[in-house]
PDB file of C-alpha atoms in Angstrom:
ATOM      1  CA  MET A   1      87.790 115.264  34.281  1.00 35.00           C
ATOM      2  CA  LYS A   2      90.813 113.518  34.797  1.00 39.00           C
ATOM      3  CA  VAL A   3      90.952 110.327  36.640  1.00 45.00           C
ATOM      4  CA  ILE A   4      91.277 110.580  40.259  1.00 43.00           C
ATOM      5  CA  ILE A   5      92.152 107.676  42.716  1.00 44.00           C
ATOM      6  CA  ASN A   6      91.144 108.528  46.113  1.00 41.00           C
ATOM      7  CA  SER A   7      93.270 107.136  48.716  1.00 32.00           C
ATOM      8  CA  LYS A   8      91.217 107.355  51.212  1.00 33.00           C
ATOM      9  CA  VAL A   9      88.902 105.051  49.638  1.00 35.00           C
ATOM     10  CA  GLY A  10      90.732 103.304  47.481  1.00 44.00           C
ATOM     11  CA  GLU A  11      88.236 104.507  44.562  1.00 51.00           C
ATOM     12  CA  ILE A  12      88.721 105.541  40.743  1.00 63.00           C
ATOM     13  CA  MET A  13      86.150 107.584  40.652  1.00 80.00           C
ATOM     14  CA  ILE A  14      84.749 108.343  36.891  1.00 94.00           C
ATOM     15  CA  GLY A  15      82.436 111.271  37.214  1.00 94.00           C
ATOM     16  CA  ASN A  16      78.865 108.729  37.151  1.00 96.00           C
ATOM     17  CA  ASP A  17      76.995 105.304  37.652  1.00 97.00           C
ATOM     18  CA  TRP A  18      79.758 102.945  36.748  1.00 97.00           C
ATOM     19  CA  ASP A  19      81.635 103.868  39.860  1.00 96.00           C
ATOM     20  CA  GLU A  20      79.136 102.230  42.035  1.00 95.00           C
ATOM     21  CA  LYS A  21      78.643  99.030  39.294  1.00 97.00           C
ATOM     22  CA  LEU A  22      82.775  98.939  39.029  1.00 96.00           C
ATOM     23  CA  LYS A  23      83.294  99.074  42.960  1.00 94.00           C
ATOM     24  CA  ILE A  24      84.308  95.624  43.291  1.00 94.00           C
ATOM     25  CA  ILE A  25      86.568  96.221  40.738  1.00 94.00           C
ATOM     26  CA  TRP A  26      87.927  99.570  42.263  1.00 92.00           C
ATOM     27  CA  GLU A  27      88.705  98.869  45.266  1.00 90.00           C
ATOM     28  CA  SER A  28      90.339  95.269  44.492  1.00 93.00           C
ATOM     29  CA  PRO A  29      93.889  94.998  44.875  1.00 94.00           C
ATOM     30  CA  GLY A  30      94.693  93.503  41.847  1.00 94.00           C
ATOM     31  CA  PHE A  31      93.144  96.406  39.811  1.00 93.00           C
ATOM     32  CA  HIS A  32      95.050  98.809  42.074  1.00 91.00           C
ATOM     33  CA  LYS A  33      98.440  96.690  41.248  1.00 94.00           C
ATOM     34  CA  PHE A  34      97.611  96.554  37.606  1.00 95.00           C
ATOM     35  CA  MET A  35      97.149 100.546  37.645  1.00 93.00           C
ATOM     36  CA  SER A  36     100.384 100.785  38.986  1.00 94.00           C
ATOM     37  CA  ILE A  37     101.742  99.089  35.796  1.00 95.00           C
ATOM     38  CA  VAL A  38     100.013 101.313  34.012  1.00 95.00           C
ATOM     39  CA  ASP A  39     101.340 104.039  35.283  1.00 94.00           C
ATOM     40  CA  HIS A  40     104.724 103.198  35.001  1.00 95.00           C
ATOM     41  CA  GLU A  41     104.008 102.639  31.455  1.00 96.00           C
ATOM     42  CA  TYR A  42     103.247 106.087  31.479  1.00 95.00           C
ATOM     43  CA  GLU A  43     105.863 107.216  33.254  1.00 96.00           C
ATOM     44  CA  THR A  44     108.476 105.817  31.185  1.00 96.00           C
ATOM     45  CA  LYS A  45     106.608 105.988  27.606  1.00 96.00           C
ATOM     46  CA  THR A  46     105.212 107.672  26.037  1.00 97.00           C
ATOM     47  CA  ILE A  47     101.200 105.727  25.934  1.00 97.00           C
ATOM     48  CA  PHE A  48      98.088 107.192  24.655  1.00 97.00           C
ATOM     49  CA  PRO A  49      95.366 107.830  25.495  1.00 97.00           C
ATOM     50  CA  PRO A  50      96.561 110.853  27.747  1.00 95.00           C
ATOM     51  CA  HIS A  51      96.132 109.605  31.512  1.00 94.00           C
ATOM     52  CA  ASP A  52      93.133 111.566  31.630  1.00 94.00           C
ATOM     53  CA  HIS A  53      91.350 109.631  28.891  1.00 96.00           C
ATOM     54  CA  ILE A  54      91.944 106.409  29.651  1.00 96.00           C
ATOM     55  CA  PHE A  55      88.090 105.453  30.793  1.00 97.00           C
ATOM     56  CA  GLU A  56      86.426 108.641  28.231  1.00 97.00           C
ATOM     57  CA  ALA A  57      83.835 106.298  27.189  1.00 98.00           C
ATOM     58  CA  LEU A  58      83.183 105.516  31.045  1.00 98.00           C
ATOM     59  CA  LYS A  59      82.589 109.364  31.692  1.00 97.00           C
ATOM     60  CA  LEU A  60      80.634 109.942  28.063  1.00 98.00           C
ATOM     61  CA  THR A  61      78.440 107.214  28.893  1.00 98.00           C
ATOM     62  CA  PRO A  62      76.969 106.132  32.032  1.00 98.00           C
ATOM     63  CA  TYR A  63      76.149 103.105  32.459  1.00 98.00           C
ATOM     64  CA  TYR A  64      72.227 104.113  32.430  1.00 98.00           C
ATOM     65  CA  ASN A  65      72.417 106.065  29.330  1.00 98.00           C
ATOM     66  CA  VAL A  66      74.039 102.420  27.041  1.00 98.00           C
ATOM     67  CA  LYS A  67      72.067 101.390  24.193  1.00 98.00           C
ATOM     68  CA  VAL A  68      74.511 100.431  21.854  1.00 98.00           C
ATOM     69  CA  VAL A  69      78.160  99.212  22.166  1.00 98.00           C
ATOM     70  CA  ILE A  70      80.557  98.941  19.528  1.00 98.00           C
ATOM     71  CA  MET A  71      83.700  97.150  20.155  1.00 97.00           C
ATOM     72  CA  GLY A  72      86.928  98.367  19.114  1.00 95.00           C
ATOM     73  CA  GLN A  73      90.453  96.216  20.062  1.00 93.00           C
ATOM     74  CA  ASP A  74      92.730  99.130  21.177  1.00 93.00           C
ATOM     75  CA  PRO A  75      93.672 102.964  20.834  1.00 95.00           C
ATOM     76  CA  TYR A  76      95.414 104.541  17.613  1.00 94.00           C
ATOM     77  CA  HIS A  77      98.508 105.112  18.286  1.00 95.00           C
ATOM     78  CA  GLY A  78      99.983 107.839  16.337  1.00 94.00           C
ATOM     79  CA  GLU A  79     101.183 111.132  17.847  1.00 92.00           C
ATOM     80  CA  GLY A  80      97.394 113.165  19.208  1.00 93.00           C
ATOM     81  CA  GLU A  81      95.428 110.803  17.734  1.00 96.00           C
ATOM     82  CA  ALA A  82      93.217 108.574  20.649  1.00 96.00           C
ATOM     83  CA  HIS A  83      90.836 109.895  23.632  1.00 97.00           C
ATOM     84  CA  GLY A  84      89.695 107.111  24.683  1.00 97.00           C
ATOM     85  CA  LEU A  85      87.066 105.955  22.580  1.00 98.00           C
ATOM     86  CA  SER A  86      87.250 103.596  19.894  1.00 98.00           C
ATOM     87  CA  PHE A  87      87.611 104.472  16.454  1.00 97.00           C
ATOM     88  CA  SER A  88      87.383 107.949  17.099  1.00 97.00           C
ATOM     89  CA  VAL A  89      90.340 110.473  17.110  1.00 97.00           C
ATOM     90  CA  GLN A  90      90.557 114.152  18.703  1.00 94.00           C
ATOM     91  CA  LYS A  91      89.701 117.044  17.129  1.00 93.00           C
ATOM     92  CA  GLY A  92      92.457 118.091  14.203  1.00 93.00           C
ATOM     93  CA  VAL A  93      93.707 114.796  13.061  1.00 95.00           C
ATOM     94  CA  LYS A  94      93.085 113.461   9.903  1.00 95.00           C
ATOM     95  CA  VAL A  95      90.237 110.423   9.609  1.00 96.00           C
ATOM     96  CA  PRO A  96      91.806 107.658   9.696  1.00 95.00           C
ATOM     97  CA  PRO A  97      90.703 104.783   6.740  1.00 96.00           C
ATOM     98  CA  SER A  98      88.804 102.566   9.228  1.00 96.00           C
ATOM     99  CA  LEU A  99      86.485 106.164  10.282  1.00 97.00           C
ATOM    100  CA  GLN A 100      86.446 106.621   6.247  1.00 97.00           C
ATOM    101  CA  ASN A 101      84.624 103.997   5.898  1.00 97.00           C
ATOM    102  CA  ILE A 102      82.366 104.306   9.098  1.00 98.00           C
ATOM    103  CA  TYR A 103      81.203 107.567   7.215  1.00 98.00           C
ATOM    104  CA  LYS A 104      81.190 106.310   3.914  1.00 98.00           C
ATOM    105  CA  GLU A 105      78.266 102.850   5.388  1.00 98.00           C
ATOM    106  CA  LEU A 106      76.743 105.814   7.143  1.00 98.00           C
ATOM    107  CA  TYR A 107      75.814 107.920   4.456  1.00 98.00           C
ATOM    108  CA  ASP A 108      75.317 105.227   2.552  1.00 98.00           C
ATOM    109  CA  ASP A 109      72.540 103.685   4.901  1.00 98.00           C
ATOM    110  CA  LEU A 110      71.297 106.979   6.399  1.00 98.00           C
ATOM    111  CA  GLY A 111      72.612 109.700   4.273  1.00 98.00           C
ATOM    112  CA  ILE A 112      74.096 110.983   6.429  1.00 97.00           C
ATOM    113  CA  PRO A 113      77.414 112.921   5.002  1.00 96.00           C
ATOM    114  CA  PRO A 114      80.807 112.365   5.929  1.00 93.00           C
ATOM    115  CA  ARG A 115      82.007 114.799   8.788  1.00 90.00           C
ATOM    116  CA  ASN A 116      85.552 116.867   8.325  1.00 92.00           C
ATOM    117  CA  ASP A 117      86.978 115.238  11.637  1.00 96.00           C
ATOM    118  CA  GLY A 118      87.132 111.968  12.779  1.00 97.00           C
ATOM    119  CA  ASP A 119      85.703 113.311  16.884  1.00 97.00           C
ATOM    120  CA  LEU A 120      82.492 110.952  18.221  1.00 98.00           C
ATOM    121  CA  THR A 121      82.037 112.248  21.076  1.00 98.00           C
ATOM    122  CA  GLY A 122      78.648 113.048  19.993  1.00 97.00           C
ATOM    123  CA  TRP A 123      78.172 109.773  19.423  1.00 98.00           C
ATOM    124  CA  ALA A 124      79.256 108.793  22.546  1.00 98.00           C
ATOM    125  CA  LYS A 125      77.006 111.385  24.685  1.00 98.00           C
ATOM    126  CA  GLU A 126      73.683 109.489  22.493  1.00 98.00           C
ATOM    127  CA  GLY A 127      74.391 106.470  24.577  1.00 98.00           C
ATOM    128  CA  VAL A 128      76.571 104.638  22.221  1.00 98.00           C
ATOM    129  CA  LEU A 129      79.267 103.346  24.753  1.00 98.00           C
ATOM    130  CA  LEU A 130      82.942 103.461  22.077  1.00 98.00           C
ATOM    131  CA  LEU A 131      84.844 100.662  24.167  1.00 98.00           C
ATOM    132  CA  ASN A 132      88.446  99.522  22.962  1.00 96.00           C
ATOM    133  CA  ALA A 133      89.115  95.989  24.507  1.00 95.00           C
ATOM    134  CA  VAL A 134      92.248  97.593  25.201  1.00 95.00           C
ATOM    135  CA  LEU A 135      92.559 101.152  26.448  1.00 97.00           C
ATOM    136  CA  THR A 136      96.217 101.834  26.095  1.00 97.00           C
ATOM    137  CA  VAL A 137      98.648 101.566  23.746  1.00 96.00           C
ATOM    138  CA  VAL A 138     102.611 102.524  23.117  1.00 97.00           C
ATOM    139  CA  LYS A 139     103.501 105.101  20.549  1.00 97.00           C
ATOM    140  CA  ASP A 140     103.182 103.954  17.032  1.00 95.00           C
ATOM    141  CA  THR A 141     103.230  99.916  18.506  1.00 95.00           C
ATOM    142  CA  PRO A 142      99.954  98.782  18.391  1.00 91.00           C
ATOM    143  CA  ALA A 143      98.780  96.065  20.584  1.00 91.00           C
ATOM    144  CA  SER A 144     101.705  96.194  22.591  1.00 95.00           C
ATOM    145  CA  HIS A 145      99.513  96.404  25.645  1.00 96.00           C
ATOM    146  CA  ARG A 146      96.969  93.603  24.879  1.00 92.00           C
ATOM    147  CA  LYS A 147      98.213  91.029  27.585  1.00 85.00           C
ATOM    148  CA  LEU A 148      98.729  93.912  29.732  1.00 92.00           C
ATOM    149  CA  GLY A 149      95.080  92.812  31.448  1.00 93.00           C
ATOM    150  CA  TRP A 150      93.298  94.967  29.931  1.00 96.00           C
ATOM    151  CA  GLU A 151      90.654  92.558  28.560  1.00 95.00           C
ATOM    152  CA  LEU A 152      89.786  90.968  31.991  1.00 95.00           C
ATOM    153  CA  PHE A 153      88.970  94.501  32.813  1.00 96.00           C
ATOM    154  CA  THR A 154      86.609  95.281  29.260  1.00 97.00           C
ATOM    155  CA  ASP A 155      84.984  92.310  29.372  1.00 97.00           C
ATOM    156  CA  TYR A 156      83.860  92.593  32.945  1.00 97.00           C
ATOM    157  CA  ILE A 157      82.207  95.954  31.756  1.00 98.00           C
ATOM    158  CA  ILE A 158      80.507  93.809  28.443  1.00 98.00           C
ATOM    159  CA  LYS A 159      78.948  91.927  30.879  1.00 98.00           C
ATOM    160  CA  LEU A 160      77.664  94.100  33.288  1.00 98.00           C
ATOM    161  CA  VAL A 161      75.989  95.531  29.986  1.00 98.00           C
ATOM    162  CA  ASN A 162      74.290  92.328  29.714  1.00 98.00           C
ATOM    163  CA  GLN A 163      73.019  92.612  32.741  1.00 98.00           C
ATOM    164  CA  LYS A 164      70.942  95.880  31.459  1.00 98.00           C
ATOM    165  CA  ASP A 165      67.366  95.031  31.718  1.00 96.00           C
ATOM    166  CA  THR A 166      67.261  97.490  28.484  1.00 96.00           C
ATOM    167  CA  PRO A 167      68.219  96.215  25.415  1.00 97.00           C
ATOM    168  CA  VAL A 168      71.358  96.920  23.552  1.00 98.00           C
ATOM    169  CA  VAL A 169      72.733  96.848  20.188  1.00 98.00           C
ATOM    170  CA  PHE A 170      75.918  95.651  20.240  1.00 98.00           C
ATOM    171  CA  ILE A 171      77.899  96.146  16.935  1.00 98.00           C
ATOM    172  CA  LEU A 172      81.124  93.713  16.717  1.00 97.00           C
ATOM    173  CA  TRP A 173      83.295  94.745  13.486  1.00 95.00           C
ATOM    174  CA  GLY A 174      85.860  92.009  12.474  1.00 93.00           C
ATOM    175  CA  ASN A 175      86.567  88.902  13.913  1.00 92.00           C
ATOM    176  CA  PHE A 176      88.448  90.340  17.349  1.00 90.00           C
ATOM    177  CA  ALA A 177      85.273  91.750  18.727  1.00 94.00           C
ATOM    178  CA  LYS A 178      82.882  88.964  16.797  1.00 95.00           C
ATOM    179  CA  GLU A 179      84.386  86.862  19.558  1.00 95.00           C
ATOM    180  CA  LYS A 180      82.898  89.033  22.506  1.00 96.00           C
ATOM    181  CA  ALA A 181      79.714  87.899  21.591  1.00 97.00           C
ATOM    182  CA  LYS A 182      80.102  84.375  23.813  1.00 97.00           C
ATOM    183  CA  LEU A 183      80.085  87.417  26.831  1.00 98.00           C
ATOM    184  CA  ILE A 184      76.306  88.255  25.540  1.00 98.00           C
ATOM    185  CA  THR A 185      73.774  86.059  26.929  1.00 98.00           C
ATOM    186  CA  ASN A 186      70.876  88.246  27.713  1.00 98.00           C
ATOM    187  CA  PRO A 187      67.814  87.334  24.969  1.00 97.00           C
ATOM    188  CA  ILE A 188      66.406  90.937  25.081  1.00 97.00           C
ATOM    189  CA  HIS A 189      69.769  92.629  24.015  1.00 98.00           C
ATOM    190  CA  HIS A 190      70.828  92.427  19.453  1.00 98.00           C
ATOM    191  CA  ILE A 191      73.425  91.961  17.843  1.00 98.00           C
ATOM    192  CA  ILE A 192      75.448  93.058  14.900  1.00 98.00           C
ATOM    193  CA  MET A 193      77.658  91.353  12.944  1.00 97.00           C
ATOM    194  CA  SER A 194      79.489  92.145  10.032  1.00 97.00           C
ATOM    195  CA  PRO A 195      83.584  92.141   9.047  1.00 96.00           C
ATOM    196  CA  HIS A 196      85.392  95.213   9.723  1.00 95.00           C
ATOM    197  CA  PRO A 197      85.719  99.044   8.506  1.00 97.00           C
ATOM    198  CA  SER A 198      89.300  98.139   7.654  1.00 95.00           C
ATOM    199  CA  PRO A 199      90.349  99.444   4.083  1.00 95.00           C
ATOM    200  CA  PHE A 200      91.748  95.580   4.149  1.00 94.00           C
ATOM    201  CA  SER A 201      88.066  93.508   5.096  1.00 95.00           C
ATOM    202  CA  ALA A 202      85.293  96.669   3.958  1.00 96.00           C
ATOM    203  CA  ARG A 203      84.319  95.270   1.087  1.00 96.00           C
ATOM    204  CA  TYR A 204      84.101  91.807   2.140  1.00 96.00           C
ATOM    205  CA  GLY A 205      80.227  92.370   3.904  1.00 97.00           C
ATOM    206  CA  PHE A 206      80.688  95.847   6.029  1.00 97.00           C
ATOM    207  CA  PHE A 207      79.873  98.442   3.326  1.00 98.00           C
ATOM    208  CA  GLY A 208      76.021  97.258   2.721  1.00 98.00           C
ATOM    209  CA  SER A 209      75.885  95.730   6.520  1.00 98.00           C
ATOM    210  CA  LYS A 210      73.369  99.204   7.124  1.00 98.00           C
ATOM    211  CA  PRO A 211      74.725  98.864  10.829  1.00 98.00           C
ATOM    212  CA  PHE A 212      73.120 101.656  11.517  1.00 98.00           C
ATOM    213  CA  SER A 213      69.759 101.778  10.517  1.00 98.00           C
ATOM    214  CA  LYS A 214      69.330  98.180  12.545  1.00 98.00           C
ATOM    215  CA  THR A 215      70.173  99.556  15.553  1.00 98.00           C
ATOM    216  CA  ASN A 216      67.494 101.946  15.221  1.00 98.00           C
ATOM    217  CA  ALA A 217      64.690  99.842  14.198  1.00 98.00           C
ATOM    218  CA  PHE A 218      65.359  97.331  17.089  1.00 98.00           C
ATOM    219  CA  LEU A 219      65.323 100.795  19.352  1.00 98.00           C
ATOM    220  CA  LYS A 220      62.317 101.594  18.174  1.00 97.00           C
ATOM    221  CA  ALA A 221      60.881  98.186  17.651  1.00 97.00           C
ATOM    222  CA  ASP A 222      61.601  98.428  21.315  1.00 95.00           C
ATOM    223  CA  GLY A 223      60.259 101.529  22.489  1.00 96.00           C
ATOM    224  CA  LEU A 224      63.972 103.172  22.742  1.00 96.00           C
ATOM    225  CA  LYS A 225      64.307 106.463  21.402  1.00 96.00           C
ATOM    226  CA  GLU A 226      66.651 105.917  18.076  1.00 98.00           C
ATOM    227  CA  ILE A 227      70.400 107.517  17.603  1.00 98.00           C
ATOM    228  CA  ASP A 228      71.011 110.489  16.248  1.00 98.00           C
ATOM    229  CA  TRP A 229      73.908 109.794  14.031  1.00 98.00           C
ATOM    230  CA  GLY A 230      74.910 112.662  12.585  1.00 97.00           C
ATOM    231  CA  ARG A 231      75.408 113.359  16.697  1.00 95.00           C
ATOM    232  CA  LYS A 232      78.720 115.978  16.026  1.00 88.00           C
ATOM    233  CA  GLU A 233      78.984 116.867  20.261  1.00 86.00           C
TER     234      GLU A 233
END
C-alpha cells in the first residue's frame, strides 16, 4: 500500500488502527510541512527506503498487534536494501553483518537456523514493530536524515505503545536505542537491553543475551501468544 495524502481531510492513511492513533499528527500543519521537506528530498536526491515503504513498519504491525518493539537507528543506505523495517533488507540483498549476528544469536538462543535472506516481514506480522528512529536516509550517506525531524515522530510512536494496556517487550540494542528507555514508563512493559549486534560490539554482550527466549518467556507469563521467530512471511 502506498502512502496516500487525502487532500480533503489532510490525513496520511496507513490503512489500520495507526491512522486513528496518529490522527493528531496526520492533521497537523507542522507534519505536513515536514513531509513536504521529505518529499523534496525524494525529488532531488536518491533516498531510501522507496517512498511507499517509509511507514512499512506501521503498515505491517497494527497498533493492537504490537507485542514487541525492536528499535533501529536509520535505514540501510545501500542500493535496494532498506524497505522500511529496522534491521531488515529486501529479498535478494546480501544479509548485513548486524543481521547475520542477530541470526547467530537466534540460533544459539532458540535453535532457529539462519535464513538465506534478510527480510523480516514475518516478524512484523507476528507483532514485532521493527521501528527505526529515523525513517529515511540519503543513498550512501548514513545518518544523513538525523535531526531532520523524524525523531519527534518516532518518539511519539514509542509513547503511544507505552500507553498500551497489554504488555509489550522493548528490545533496545546499543546505546542509541537504550536512550529510548526513558520513554517507556508503563510498569506492565518489559525492557531488554544489550550491546548492538554490530560486528564492532556484538561480542561485548549481545551474543549470549538471549533476547528471543526472554521475550517469549515474558509474553507467555502474561498469557500472550509467543513470537514465532522462525516465521518468514
